[in-house]
XYZ file of C-alpha atoms in Angstrom:
520
model
C 0.189 -0.190 -0.004
C 1.689 3.168 -1.292
C -0.323 6.546 -0.651
C 1.135 10.173 -1.406
C 0.129 13.539 -0.500
C 1.311 17.197 -0.966
C 3.154 19.201 1.308
C 5.512 22.415 1.796
C 7.727 24.102 4.173
C 9.259 27.027 4.370
C 13.043 27.559 3.259
C 13.837 30.695 4.327
C 10.652 32.652 3.184
C 9.961 30.805 0.681
C 7.923 27.360 0.638
C 9.482 24.777 -0.766
C 7.262 21.691 -2.013
C 7.493 17.960 -0.580
C 5.993 14.984 -1.715
C 4.956 13.071 1.683
C 5.126 9.505 0.653
C 4.034 6.777 2.680
C 4.465 2.578 1.986
C 2.479 0.470 4.491
C 4.069 -3.149 4.158
C 3.850 -6.502 6.168
C 6.639 -6.611 8.878
C 7.544 -5.722 12.007
C 5.830 -2.694 13.255
C 8.295 0.054 12.502
C 7.837 3.371 12.011
C 10.480 5.267 9.609
C 10.888 9.038 8.403
C 13.000 9.225 5.708
C 14.291 11.988 3.525
C 17.033 14.436 6.301
C 14.230 15.258 8.529
C 15.116 17.151 11.906
C 14.227 16.379 15.148
C 10.532 17.882 15.089
C 9.927 15.919 12.106
C 11.339 12.967 13.715
C 8.811 13.544 16.466
C 5.813 13.883 14.805
C 4.965 10.181 14.525
C 4.335 10.461 18.224
C 2.007 12.970 17.484
C 0.675 11.727 14.585
C -0.429 8.067 16.554
C -2.369 10.126 19.575
C -3.833 11.910 17.308
C -5.103 9.111 14.873
C -5.858 6.793 17.577
C -7.989 10.142 19.445
C -10.247 10.047 16.101
C -11.406 6.314 17.485
C -9.124 4.847 13.451
C -6.941 2.278 14.860
C -3.713 1.347 12.657
C -3.485 -2.075 12.228
C 0.587 -3.122 13.205
C 2.617 -3.143 10.108
C 6.307 -1.642 8.770
C 5.508 1.669 7.551
C 8.056 3.628 5.973
C 7.557 7.888 5.203
C 9.545 9.387 2.352
C 9.759 13.275 2.608
C 11.369 13.785 -1.209
C 13.398 15.701 -2.618
C 15.411 14.046 -0.209
C 18.934 16.143 -0.387
C 17.118 18.473 1.185
C 17.490 19.039 5.387
C 13.546 19.670 6.640
C 12.870 21.408 9.112
C 9.562 22.189 12.004
C 5.817 20.823 12.999
C 4.050 21.400 9.495
C 4.836 17.894 8.274
C 2.023 16.075 10.877
C -1.122 16.550 9.070
C 0.586 15.356 5.453
C 1.735 12.179 6.742
C -1.742 11.352 8.693
C -3.364 12.085 5.671
C -0.834 9.654 4.006
C -1.428 7.119 6.446
C -4.842 7.074 6.161
C -4.672 6.987 2.421
C -2.925 3.890 2.603
C -5.254 2.146 5.004
C -7.968 2.836 3.113
C -9.856 5.229 5.519
C -9.765 8.392 3.144
C -10.380 7.723 -0.281
C -7.277 8.034 -2.558
C -8.114 10.502 -5.152
C -9.079 12.901 -2.448
C -5.420 14.576 -1.700
C -4.822 14.638 -5.270
C -4.540 18.126 -6.122
C -4.597 19.431 -2.854
C -1.552 20.241 -0.291
C -1.708 19.852 3.495
C 0.448 21.525 5.988
C 0.050 21.612 9.727
C 0.998 20.268 12.892
C -1.163 18.029 15.333
C -1.674 18.209 19.210
C -2.468 14.561 21.107
C -6.051 15.734 21.419
C -6.048 15.677 17.629
C -6.069 19.149 17.125
C -4.179 21.261 14.266
C -2.642 23.571 15.232
C -0.278 26.802 13.903
C 2.717 26.554 11.689
C 5.183 29.682 10.707
C 4.490 30.849 6.917
C 1.796 30.149 6.248
C 1.237 32.532 3.881
C 4.376 31.916 1.395
C 2.952 28.406 1.586
C -0.041 29.880 -0.144
C 1.649 31.419 -2.792
C 4.145 28.781 -3.702
C 0.878 26.302 -3.547
C -0.501 28.463 -5.585
C 2.632 29.055 -7.937
C 2.649 24.929 -8.371
C -0.958 25.397 -9.807
C -2.481 23.291 -7.000
C -6.548 24.073 -6.500
C -6.936 23.456 -2.796
C -4.148 24.151 0.408
C -5.552 22.848 3.804
C -3.964 24.970 7.194
C -4.377 25.158 10.643
C -7.723 27.172 11.201
C -5.321 29.419 13.042
C -4.008 30.321 10.055
C -6.324 30.634 7.570
C -6.824 34.091 7.394
C -3.700 34.865 6.882
C -3.570 31.763 4.481
C -6.272 33.221 2.356
C -4.741 36.819 1.964
C -3.050 35.020 -1.266
C -5.689 34.949 -3.749
C -6.239 32.662 -6.810
C -6.215 29.152 -4.184
C -8.814 27.984 -2.182
C -7.827 27.888 1.791
C -9.432 25.744 3.987
C -8.832 25.663 8.080
C -9.531 22.920 9.473
C -9.309 22.836 13.854
C -9.266 19.150 14.008
C -8.491 15.846 12.440
C -11.762 14.764 12.830
C -12.863 17.543 10.522
C -10.580 17.411 7.778
C -11.555 13.474 7.667
C -14.964 14.610 7.234
C -14.156 16.937 4.429
C -11.685 14.448 2.673
C -15.194 11.656 3.121
C -16.818 14.078 1.426
C -19.476 14.139 4.606
C -18.575 18.017 5.531
C -17.986 20.810 3.366
C -14.809 23.357 4.333
C -15.566 26.291 5.831
C -14.167 28.775 3.330
C -11.778 31.350 4.537
C -11.413 35.264 4.189
C -7.945 37.397 5.261
C -8.611 39.613 8.151
C -6.737 43.201 7.848
C -7.213 45.992 10.412
C -10.128 47.765 10.183
C -7.581 50.878 9.863
C -4.293 51.658 10.151
C -3.038 52.231 13.196
C -2.826 56.349 14.092
C 1.360 57.590 12.928
C 3.291 60.127 15.109
C 2.670 63.756 12.763
C 5.614 65.103 10.997
C 4.051 68.920 12.776
C 4.947 67.461 16.819
C 8.504 68.231 15.652
C 9.772 71.968 15.944
C 11.454 73.415 14.084
C 14.553 71.674 12.433
C 13.562 72.473 8.527
C 16.545 71.325 7.400
C 15.693 67.900 8.859
C 12.112 67.754 7.941
C 13.585 68.692 4.581
C 16.269 65.686 4.091
C 13.521 63.166 5.737
C 10.933 64.399 2.630
C 14.006 63.609 0.021
C 15.299 60.333 1.729
C 11.141 58.915 1.708
C 10.534 60.136 -1.585
C 13.782 58.513 -3.018
C 14.082 55.445 -0.710
C 17.589 57.259 0.558
C 19.663 56.622 3.916
C 19.408 59.344 6.499
C 22.325 59.785 8.742
C 21.908 62.561 11.493
C 24.535 63.670 14.090
C 23.276 66.144 16.707
C 23.079 66.316 20.644
C 20.997 64.431 22.706
C 16.942 66.041 22.893
C 17.399 67.494 19.609
C 14.658 65.453 18.140
C 16.596 62.924 16.221
C 14.056 59.943 17.135
C 11.185 62.178 16.323
C 11.890 62.492 13.107
C 13.045 58.920 12.462
C 9.410 57.344 13.645
C 7.731 59.678 11.811
C 9.545 58.690 8.784
C 6.862 55.692 8.094
C 4.002 58.292 8.118
C 4.847 60.166 5.024
C 5.993 57.142 3.345
C 3.349 55.529 0.359
C 0.705 53.291 1.843
C 1.737 49.229 1.101
C 0.389 48.085 -2.509
C -1.319 44.302 -2.686
C 1.705 42.750 -3.764
C 4.154 44.440 -0.903
C 1.583 43.706 1.399
C 2.039 40.307 0.830
C 5.704 40.351 0.881
C 5.832 42.173 4.365
C 3.712 39.768 5.765
C 5.528 36.694 4.086
C 8.638 37.578 6.350
C 6.731 38.472 9.636
C 5.345 34.912 9.040
C 8.330 33.325 8.779
C 9.430 34.909 12.013
C 6.279 34.018 13.671
C 5.783 37.682 14.418
C 1.853 37.866 13.328
C -0.855 39.284 14.235
C -3.709 36.606 14.950
C -6.414 38.643 14.590
C -5.482 40.652 12.090
C -2.503 38.911 10.507
C -1.885 41.014 7.051
C 0.140 43.799 7.508
C -0.871 47.001 5.673
C 1.775 49.467 7.144
C 5.293 49.572 6.228
C 7.276 48.136 9.112
C 9.831 50.258 11.685
C 12.319 48.669 13.664
C 14.719 49.726 16.017
C 16.764 47.253 17.356
C 18.987 47.667 20.717
C 22.782 48.630 19.920
C 23.401 45.427 22.101
C 21.751 43.479 19.072
C 24.168 40.380 17.495
C 25.106 40.221 13.658
C 22.985 37.380 13.614
C 20.101 39.118 15.018
C 20.732 42.188 12.590
C 21.646 40.324 9.701
C 19.414 36.632 10.362
C 20.465 33.398 11.213
C 20.140 30.341 12.984
C 19.306 26.722 12.049
C 17.117 26.552 10.405
C 17.863 29.935 9.401
C 15.447 33.002 10.704
C 15.272 36.262 9.280
C 16.657 39.130 11.300
C 16.245 42.908 11.632
C 16.833 44.139 8.336
C 14.465 41.440 6.672
C 11.443 42.351 9.618
C 12.105 45.654 8.072
C 11.645 44.831 4.225
C 10.247 47.645 2.817
C 9.743 49.941 5.529
C 12.370 51.452 7.906
C 15.281 49.991 9.675
C 15.848 53.274 12.589
C 19.635 52.528 14.329
C 19.531 55.137 17.606
C 22.943 55.992 18.696
C 24.799 54.199 15.837
C 28.304 54.142 17.190
C 27.439 52.172 20.050
C 26.613 49.253 17.946
C 29.482 46.536 17.446
C 31.821 47.876 14.491
C 31.542 43.891 12.748
C 27.813 44.465 13.558
C 27.367 47.666 11.536
C 29.969 45.774 8.597
C 27.095 43.196 7.552
C 25.075 46.262 6.736
C 27.379 47.142 3.379
C 26.506 44.153 1.270
C 22.228 44.167 1.920
C 22.285 47.904 2.023
C 23.228 47.733 -2.044
C 21.879 44.335 -3.137
C 18.600 44.613 -0.991
C 18.724 40.963 0.231
C 21.079 38.679 3.163
C 22.571 35.737 1.878
C 22.756 33.079 4.821
C 24.801 30.080 3.670
C 25.318 26.948 5.262
C 26.939 23.527 4.984
C 24.220 21.714 2.951
C 22.138 25.258 1.866
C 22.013 28.495 1.225
C 18.803 31.034 2.547
C 18.403 34.582 0.889
C 15.753 36.808 2.814
C 14.475 39.798 1.622
C 16.039 43.255 2.842
C 15.099 46.650 0.741
C 14.801 48.044 3.956
C 15.468 52.234 4.038
C 18.144 52.832 6.510
C 17.785 55.910 9.470
C 20.691 56.363 11.559
C 20.693 58.815 14.475
C 24.163 59.444 16.243
C 26.389 61.933 18.638
C 28.183 64.355 17.768
C 31.021 63.081 20.456
C 31.176 60.474 23.360
C 29.775 62.993 25.907
C 26.434 63.994 23.283
C 27.356 67.525 23.442
C 28.408 70.555 21.346
C 30.848 73.729 22.039
C 31.749 74.755 25.402
C 29.735 72.354 27.221
C 31.667 69.418 25.870
C 34.288 67.569 27.759
C 35.794 65.403 25.113
C 39.414 64.924 24.055
C 40.000 65.183 20.246
C 41.629 61.430 20.389
C 38.846 60.340 21.880
C 36.098 62.321 19.312
C 38.447 60.623 16.492
C 37.830 57.056 18.998
C 34.049 57.402 18.723
C 33.707 58.435 15.338
C 35.876 55.661 13.987
C 33.647 53.057 15.265
C 32.192 53.810 11.583
C 33.878 52.579 9.232
C 34.668 55.108 5.744
C 32.754 51.969 3.558
C 29.310 52.257 5.245
C 29.842 55.782 5.559
C 30.295 55.846 2.060
C 26.787 54.273 1.653
C 24.748 56.100 3.213
C 22.648 59.040 0.994
C 22.391 61.573 3.560
C 24.115 62.943 6.468
C 23.163 65.959 7.831
C 23.742 67.636 11.716
C 20.921 68.416 14.015
C 20.996 71.330 15.658
C 19.876 72.092 19.471
C 15.700 73.695 18.964
C 15.373 77.163 20.038
C 13.216 78.444 23.096
C 10.547 79.924 20.348
C 10.776 76.884 18.256
C 9.927 74.498 20.969
C 7.264 77.294 22.128
C 5.381 76.402 19.051
C 5.398 80.467 17.526
C 7.958 79.556 15.357
C 6.183 76.850 13.364
C 3.028 77.421 11.900
C 4.056 76.953 8.538
C 5.498 73.614 9.104
C 3.874 71.159 6.866
C 2.149 68.004 8.214
C 2.689 63.952 7.390
C -0.497 64.060 4.867
C 1.102 67.189 2.854
C 4.562 66.139 2.798
C 3.232 62.510 1.792
C 1.015 63.872 -1.246
C 4.440 65.405 -2.306
C 6.694 61.849 -2.154
C 3.818 60.152 -3.726
C 3.662 62.635 -6.310
C 7.606 61.955 -6.885
C 7.441 58.563 -6.428
C 4.799 58.560 -9.247
C 7.317 60.368 -11.329
C 10.317 57.578 -10.591
C 7.951 55.318 -11.865
C 6.817 56.816 -15.293
C 10.372 57.495 -16.126
C 10.912 53.468 -16.073
C 8.434 52.343 -17.434
C 5.945 51.759 -14.715
C 8.253 50.069 -13.009
C 7.966 50.611 -9.356
C 12.066 51.418 -9.072
C 13.408 54.508 -6.231
C 15.988 56.569 -7.480
C 18.628 54.875 -4.727
C 18.343 51.722 -6.043
C 18.713 52.493 -9.698
C 21.216 50.539 -11.340
C 24.997 52.035 -11.338
C 24.681 51.770 -15.608
C 21.753 53.442 -15.625
C 22.448 56.702 -13.305
C 23.970 58.997 -15.816
C 21.386 58.330 -18.675
C 18.659 58.583 -15.548
C 20.195 61.493 -13.694
C 20.621 64.029 -16.886
C 22.760 67.000 -15.919
C 22.369 70.862 -16.973
C 25.398 72.402 -18.051
C 25.545 74.869 -14.470
C 24.415 71.501 -12.845
C 27.591 69.580 -13.878
C 29.891 72.628 -13.368
C 28.503 72.615 -9.621
C 29.124 68.669 -8.915
C 32.593 69.002 -10.600
C 33.461 71.332 -7.875
C 31.762 69.697 -5.419
C 33.745 66.126 -6.488
C 36.715 67.654 -5.650
C 36.138 69.823 -2.329
C 34.483 66.976 -0.795
C 36.848 64.094 -2.271
C 34.006 62.058 -3.415
C 34.439 58.564 -4.378
C 32.866 57.577 -7.469
C 30.006 55.091 -5.630
C 29.720 58.958 -3.668
C 29.159 60.742 -6.838
C 26.026 58.651 -8.040
C 24.522 58.304 -5.076
C 24.689 62.315 -4.873
C 23.179 62.701 -8.273
C 20.045 59.851 -7.363
C 19.714 62.404 -4.279
C 19.540 65.516 -6.928
C 17.481 63.127 -9.497
C 14.595 63.300 -6.106
C 15.236 66.400 -5.514
C 14.351 67.607 -9.414
C 11.399 65.066 -9.012
C 10.154 66.558 -5.949
C 10.332 70.198 -7.988
C 8.777 68.224 -10.669
C 12.103 69.252 -12.912
C 13.418 66.922 -16.287
C 17.192 68.061 -15.975
C 18.878 68.676 -12.723
C 19.179 72.179 -12.238
C 22.396 73.633 -10.475
C 19.664 74.030 -7.475
C 19.152 70.464 -7.353
C 22.721 69.320 -7.197
C 24.256 72.168 -4.870
C 21.035 70.727 -1.874
C 22.353 67.226 -3.118
C 25.869 67.929 -2.512
C 24.778 70.324 1.095
C 23.223 66.920 2.459
C 25.753 64.433 1.816
C 28.623 66.143 2.657
C 26.571 68.274 5.664
C 28.814 66.011 8.598
C 32.047 67.372 6.470
C 30.891 70.980 6.027
C 29.784 70.906 10.322
C 33.928 68.892 10.759
C 35.792 71.867 8.427
C 33.869 74.124 10.166
C 35.002 73.109 13.445
C 38.913 72.662 12.396
C 38.405 68.573 11.548
C 37.582 68.424 15.316
C 34.866 68.589 17.275
C 31.466 68.343 14.888
C 29.380 71.445 15.311
C 26.093 72.456 13.958
C 26.401 75.921 11.615
C 24.501 75.344 8.656
C 26.826 73.945 5.360
C 27.953 76.921 2.683
C 26.257 76.338 -0.405
C 29.042 75.649 -2.916
C 29.589 78.131 -5.145
């Protein structure tokens, strides 16, 4: 007696197809699982037999072999309990063999016959749909999450008894509907931040083009407040982006059970004591790190120099590629990591500026050297953030400051220009390939002359030049300009070299927060 049932398991953030083959023969009653199963898969034998006994379907003693194909790929997780149970039932004739043919099964079994939640149900549903299967049986607790994937019939089951009745045609599966939050959670508004016109402008440019941003200023200047208001000026997630974000958080087991579908962009702010594995991802099996949990959202690193230098260096490749690749002996896992990096730091170890600072130049140099040149070279916008004055703090000077809604409208218009320029492909300016930069970022004569002078003055690398051009392209998009004018290039250079100008004004020592001078 041979029965075959299709299932899926999570590999990275993708669902991998698995054929669960069960062979029942006469002989000594031995239950064997082959196909490189992990510990949770091997232990599933006890859960399966206990759940089957709870349904009243006693299995005669036989030699049972379970093969998980393909056999050369390690498999982990508890989601194979349900397909193994269904294959056993089909092999012993308790359910019609044709019933599971076009279906797939995923779920963990309890000793009482209940079907429990698994991780990554939405990723499994997406792979099931790609394989052309018509129905996916998942635990009832995962039904709302998996139903967010259009084009596939998702059936949630709560007990093994319920599933047996459906396979026998005695019961009708209850259709599942994805549950979304009734309304987005309230976001902090940009007009709550007093003053900081330069930082707000940089924040709008970063949102419009997907650029990374580093803010340097004394404690209490508003760096964290500004960073936490970035998600509120970003465009809402599209349906495709919502599925991508939900898939990553589903694999990490971080979804809300009542409203599992993610409809707002994530904002992740890990502590500076985080490890490299926690930031990039890792473990056995590998799980997404903070940069993947911030996919299509914001990764905020507060007190940037306090992070381990080795941890920060792991960000260099994901910032440019948009993914994190984790290699193991038997397999390699790729996690999406197209995040927007926002970082904040103090100008020196004590955090103060001017006459209040007690740091020596050597201490400041050591503090700044925790950030490597290659990492800073990958951050598009680097600006000083000055302390807020009394007039600004009381609100008398902030009457005309824009709120998040008006800024978001400008950001959406700028992103629409980027999509139209690339024939509808939603590629942000920060992600334009290097080979297309000069074509997309067409300079006016005055803009080209100014950029040449800026390259000499600030000794910009080739990467810095390309990133400056991308920022200037975003500024031009906000101004609805086709070519990069002298004004757009000048602003891009000021935002790119803001910290260098501040350091130069301080004589190469402490960073002060005087406004940068305009080139030319």
